[in-house]
Amino acid sequence: MSRYCLPMAVAAGVLLGACSSSEPVLDSRSINIVDADGADNSAVTVNSREIAAGVFEVGEDRFSGADIRKALRTGNLDAYLRALSDTSCHGSSTITAPQPINLSVKLVAEQSSNPAERKFGELTFIASYQLTSTDTRFGGLSGLDLVGDNLLAVSDAGRFVWIDLSPDGVTPVAARLAPMRDLSGAAMDTADGAGSEGLAVNGGMAMVSFEGDHRVLAFDIGRCGAAARGAPIVFGAYGLPLRDAFADAHIEVGDKDGSEPLAITDDWYLFAGIERKIGQFNSLSGRPIEAEPEFNLRVGINAPEFAGLDIIPDSRRNGSVRAFLVHRSSANEDSSIVITETDMLRYLDPNGRPGGGEMGERARWRFSETGWRELGNLDRLGVKESYEGIAAKQMSDGRVRLYIISDDDFSGEKRTVLSIFDAPKPLR
């Protein structure tokens, strides 16, 4: 469990046609889910509770980014996470529900029902769905993660999209949407797009990475739902900008080549990748959320560009993780989508100097790549979708369920497709 965890906001979903099998028959059925009665363009407050941080003095301003810097100086992780939460929710614990939107879910019938043909290398194909909505705000989905048994996605236009799944854990059945908000509370879903790309959720806190103005913001959707504001994650006691971290690693990163791959451990170690390749490799940072990122890990040798990332704990080694990566070629003539897995060992750096307090000790722990494998190439699906987001779920039998979503770029020529695969047990 995470050190700082608030209850998740759960809005009622519409469940239609729940499947009894985890491997639905591939045909061309469509499931249409209509708007909830009386739904409008405003969010609805559905629940509230006491302010966890206590009573605030009249006129006291404790919700600026400066408070996060102050918390960092204490060296205490809980104080830092509390400051992120208070800044994001402006001291409130009223949970504001996102707006339901209509959703059309079509089971894509492109893969044979022959079990032998469901294999994509090491991956087992489960299902593939095309998602559409008459709500023009729906689309551009790039980051993906699990929130309980359902999915949360981010749109590159600055929106959160909740996607509810049926009890089979496969079929999408409902969707809700809310704009991201900046520190002032203003909506970030502008006509020019917000540049939001990557997503990592832990304990109700949604971390979102942005390209262009390279940064990571924390939205405590578990505490205040759709009202959450983007609290800046200040890297290090002096606020090293993410662009400076790229420069320190001697990696030239353009406006469109930021940290789209994003993931986080239960104990708040943040993994951030870079889309742009460095020679044969992709670059990755795996450091405490409160520490300065270091893009010194190299993954995905000879794979296409790094587009998506999720991690799960490695049960074989305490603190280590299994990382699942989406690689997408940017070359139009060779737009391959490759899924890989990398083992990341957590170890105590023998050369690391003991630091002050809890954060100083956390900074001594690092990750090292100890093995990798290509799980599968998705080209056999018969389409060239722009898959970017990935979410990984540990199954009770040792398999890992992978949810992968494509970005339609708000273009009529592309689709939003959610594909589900099962990955095998660990390498060894």
XYZ file of C-alpha atoms in Angstrom, residues 26-334:
309
model
C -15.215 -11.949 -31.819
C -18.109 -10.621 -33.847
C -19.381 -7.197 -34.918
C -21.784 -6.471 -32.097
C -22.132 -2.927 -30.847
C -23.058 -1.771 -27.365
C -24.556 1.701 -27.149
C -24.640 3.540 -23.846
C -26.707 6.713 -23.699
C -26.321 9.816 -21.582
C -27.625 9.706 -18.046
C -30.935 11.521 -17.677
C -30.488 15.169 -16.938
C -26.746 15.180 -17.568
C -25.386 18.600 -18.426
C -21.968 20.132 -18.911
C -21.254 20.647 -15.207
C -19.749 18.236 -12.717
C -21.920 17.041 -9.826
C -20.825 16.935 -6.189
C -21.655 13.467 -4.877
C -19.870 13.184 -1.551
C -17.850 15.108 1.021
C -15.914 14.471 4.214
C -13.752 16.294 6.737
C -10.695 18.121 5.477
C -7.947 15.652 6.237
C -5.332 18.315 6.927
C -7.367 20.028 9.651
C -9.004 23.434 10.025
C -7.440 26.361 8.154
C -7.149 29.871 9.514
C -9.134 32.594 7.767
C -7.089 33.988 4.911
C -4.385 31.356 5.275
C -2.927 30.355 1.911
C -1.536 26.838 2.111
C -2.223 25.752 -1.440
C 0.524 27.265 -3.553
C 3.355 25.370 -5.176
C 5.662 26.943 -2.590
C 4.121 24.691 0.067
C 5.418 21.662 -1.802
C 8.932 23.092 -1.697
C 8.590 23.698 2.043
C 7.459 20.119 2.587
C 10.453 18.848 0.635
C 12.794 20.607 3.039
C 11.398 18.554 5.935
C 12.771 15.378 4.373
C 9.499 13.627 5.255
C 7.574 11.799 2.518
C 4.182 12.076 4.217
C 4.550 15.841 4.550
C 5.401 16.100 0.862
C 2.462 13.940 -0.233
C 0.123 15.895 2.048
C 1.306 19.136 0.449
C 0.672 17.721 -3.029
C -2.844 16.688 -1.998
C -3.689 19.980 -0.275
C -2.397 21.949 -3.251
C -4.356 19.834 -5.724
C -7.652 19.929 -3.824
C -7.189 23.400 -2.323
C -7.820 21.988 1.126
C -11.229 20.545 0.211
C -12.328 16.930 0.437
C -15.564 17.332 -1.499
C -15.542 14.725 -4.244
C -16.819 16.155 -7.520
C -17.995 13.558 -10.031
C -17.005 13.750 -13.693
C -19.720 14.133 -16.313
C -21.153 10.970 -17.929
C -20.848 10.964 -21.718
C -22.431 8.678 -24.281
C -20.215 5.839 -25.465
C -20.453 3.408 -28.362
C -18.443 0.213 -27.936
C -17.872 -2.004 -30.965
C -16.170 -5.357 -30.656
C -13.614 -5.329 -33.468
C -13.868 -8.530 -35.547
C -10.369 -8.591 -37.031
C -8.865 -11.595 -35.261
C -9.658 -15.259 -35.899
C -11.561 -17.205 -33.263
C -8.996 -19.985 -33.676
C -7.156 -20.164 -30.310
C -3.868 -20.868 -32.073
C -4.163 -17.573 -33.924
C -4.762 -15.609 -30.740
C -1.048 -15.760 -29.954
C 0.985 -12.631 -30.647
C 4.398 -13.910 -29.687
C 4.218 -14.335 -25.909
C 0.927 -12.413 -25.711
C -2.527 -14.000 -25.769
C -5.153 -11.857 -27.491
C -8.353 -11.382 -25.458
C -10.428 -8.706 -27.205
C -10.285 -5.440 -29.120
C -12.909 -2.674 -28.971
C -13.416 0.514 -30.946
C -14.663 3.351 -28.722
C -16.584 6.336 -30.087
C -18.785 9.079 -28.686
C -20.947 11.854 -30.065
C -19.302 14.076 -27.447
C -16.628 15.896 -29.436
C -14.402 16.140 -26.365
C -13.807 12.384 -26.428
C -10.604 11.280 -28.150
C -6.868 11.815 -28.209
C -6.331 9.220 -25.467
C -2.659 8.629 -24.764
C -2.022 7.755 -21.099
C -3.802 4.845 -19.386
C -3.877 3.293 -15.910
C -6.104 1.228 -13.669
C -8.256 2.755 -10.936
C -9.613 -0.195 -9.026
C -11.179 -2.525 -11.587
C -11.766 0.250 -14.133
C -9.596 2.371 -16.408
C -8.581 6.015 -16.357
C -7.183 7.670 -19.476
C -5.808 11.110 -20.253
C -6.500 12.983 -23.450
C -3.754 15.083 -25.006
C -6.341 17.878 -25.032
C -6.150 18.157 -21.229
C -8.967 15.875 -20.083
C -9.445 12.861 -17.835
C -11.625 10.059 -19.232
C -12.907 7.349 -16.900
C -13.746 4.065 -18.673
C -15.793 1.571 -16.668
C -15.437 -2.146 -17.389
C -18.048 -4.868 -16.969
C -17.522 -7.546 -14.279
C -15.604 -9.647 -16.810
C -12.816 -7.079 -16.557
C -12.726 -6.769 -20.341
C -15.766 -5.077 -21.887
C -16.015 -1.241 -21.691
C -19.511 -0.239 -20.597
C -19.526 3.458 -19.658
C -17.429 6.615 -19.776
C -17.163 9.876 -17.877
C -15.088 12.955 -18.630
C -13.691 16.012 -16.889
C -11.198 18.707 -17.872
C -7.894 18.896 -16.063
C -7.507 22.066 -14.045
C -4.505 24.270 -13.379
C -3.565 25.665 -9.966
C -6.036 28.537 -10.362
C -8.865 26.076 -11.018
C -9.190 27.002 -14.698
C -9.855 24.215 -17.194
C -6.801 23.158 -19.181
C -8.654 21.685 -22.186
C -7.972 24.545 -24.578
C -8.398 24.610 -28.330
C -4.637 24.293 -28.781
C -4.454 21.232 -26.521
C -2.750 20.930 -23.156
C -0.026 18.483 -24.171
C -1.013 15.967 -21.489
C 0.407 12.575 -22.444
C 1.431 10.139 -19.697
C -0.522 8.874 -16.678
C 0.409 7.063 -13.463
C -2.027 6.544 -10.568
C -1.202 5.678 -6.962
C -3.393 5.952 -3.889
C -5.928 8.149 -5.679
C -3.242 10.554 -6.920
C -3.017 10.823 -10.720
C 0.367 11.955 -12.028
C 0.204 13.396 -15.555
C 3.194 14.204 -17.768
C 3.072 17.001 -20.328
C 5.028 17.660 -23.500
C 5.955 21.099 -24.805
C 6.197 22.636 -21.345
C 7.836 19.475 -19.975
C 6.564 18.765 -16.462
C 4.622 16.331 -14.270
C 1.563 17.474 -12.324
C -0.261 15.635 -9.532
C -4.080 15.573 -9.450
C -5.613 14.090 -6.282
C -8.739 12.722 -7.951
C -9.199 10.317 -5.038
C -9.752 13.205 -2.650
C -11.662 15.773 -4.721
C -12.479 14.006 -8.001
C -12.987 16.167 -11.072
C -12.213 19.318 -9.054
C -8.553 18.297 -8.647
C -5.977 20.852 -9.773
C -2.538 20.082 -11.151
C -0.013 20.411 -8.333
C 3.577 20.738 -9.559
C 5.893 17.902 -8.641
C 9.009 19.751 -7.560
C 12.029 17.621 -8.350
C 14.625 18.069 -5.639
C 14.835 20.736 -2.969
C 15.629 23.418 -5.540
C 13.011 22.535 -8.142
C 15.044 21.159 -11.047
C 12.901 21.595 -14.188
C 12.308 18.441 -16.203
C 13.959 20.006 -19.231
C 17.131 20.490 -17.149
C 17.065 16.792 -16.266
C 17.043 15.993 -19.988
C 20.047 18.257 -20.458
C 21.919 16.673 -17.538
C 21.490 13.312 -19.273
C 22.790 14.872 -22.521
C 19.509 14.064 -24.276
C 18.075 16.594 -26.708
C 14.307 16.514 -26.273
C 11.965 18.450 -28.549
C 8.543 19.794 -27.693
C 6.900 16.588 -28.947
C 9.419 14.141 -27.447
C 8.748 14.441 -23.732
C 8.109 11.982 -20.923
C 5.028 10.324 -22.388
C 5.778 6.952 -20.719
C 4.964 7.283 -17.003
C 4.476 4.812 -14.117
C 4.776 4.741 -10.327
C 5.366 2.149 -7.614
C 3.181 1.697 -4.546
C 5.859 3.401 -2.443
C 6.182 6.415 -4.738
C 9.143 5.748 -7.008
C 8.361 7.477 -10.301
C 9.366 6.042 -13.673
C 9.454 8.458 -16.608
C 10.570 7.599 -20.125
C 11.471 9.704 -23.145
C 9.835 9.163 -26.524
C 12.961 9.921 -28.490
C 15.468 7.072 -28.929
C 19.130 7.382 -28.013
C 20.930 5.211 -30.533
C 19.512 1.696 -30.203
C 17.927 2.346 -26.813
C 15.103 4.191 -25.085
C 15.831 6.281 -21.970
C 14.119 5.868 -18.609
C 14.349 7.443 -15.148
C 13.396 5.498 -12.016
C 13.772 7.683 -8.913
C 11.767 8.705 -5.823
C 8.932 11.043 -6.779
C 10.465 13.784 -4.641
C 13.971 13.389 -6.109
C 15.517 14.783 -9.245
C 14.941 12.455 -12.227
C 17.944 10.787 -13.833
C 17.421 9.435 -17.341
C 20.251 6.930 -17.059
C 18.379 3.659 -17.611
C 18.384 2.164 -21.107
C 15.579 -0.137 -22.241
C 14.073 -1.539 -25.445
C 17.195 -2.241 -27.490
C 16.415 -2.077 -31.218
C 12.715 -1.503 -30.452
C 10.764 1.435 -31.931
C 10.254 4.678 -30.012
C 9.052 4.570 -26.397
C 5.327 5.460 -26.183
C 3.785 3.905 -23.073
C 4.714 2.319 -19.741
C 3.231 0.577 -16.734
C 4.782 -1.425 -13.921
C 3.717 -4.048 -11.391
C 5.581 -5.311 -8.315
C 7.910 -8.250 -8.936
C 6.871 -10.889 -6.404
C 10.239 -12.617 -6.742
C 12.267 -9.677 -5.404
C 11.130 -7.165 -2.809
C 10.916 -3.642 -4.215
C 11.722 -4.675 -7.778
C 9.249 -4.267 -10.641
C 8.208 -5.750 -13.965
C 7.916 -2.975 -16.545
C 5.670 -3.312 -19.613
C 6.506 -0.983 -22.491
C 4.705 0.107 -25.658
C 7.016 0.965 -28.557
C 5.599 2.714 -31.609
C 7.504 3.475 -34.793
C 7.079 7.025 -36.052
C 7.968 6.034 -39.627
C 4.824 5.951 -41.756
C 6.100 3.103 -43.879
C 6.944 0.986 -40.820
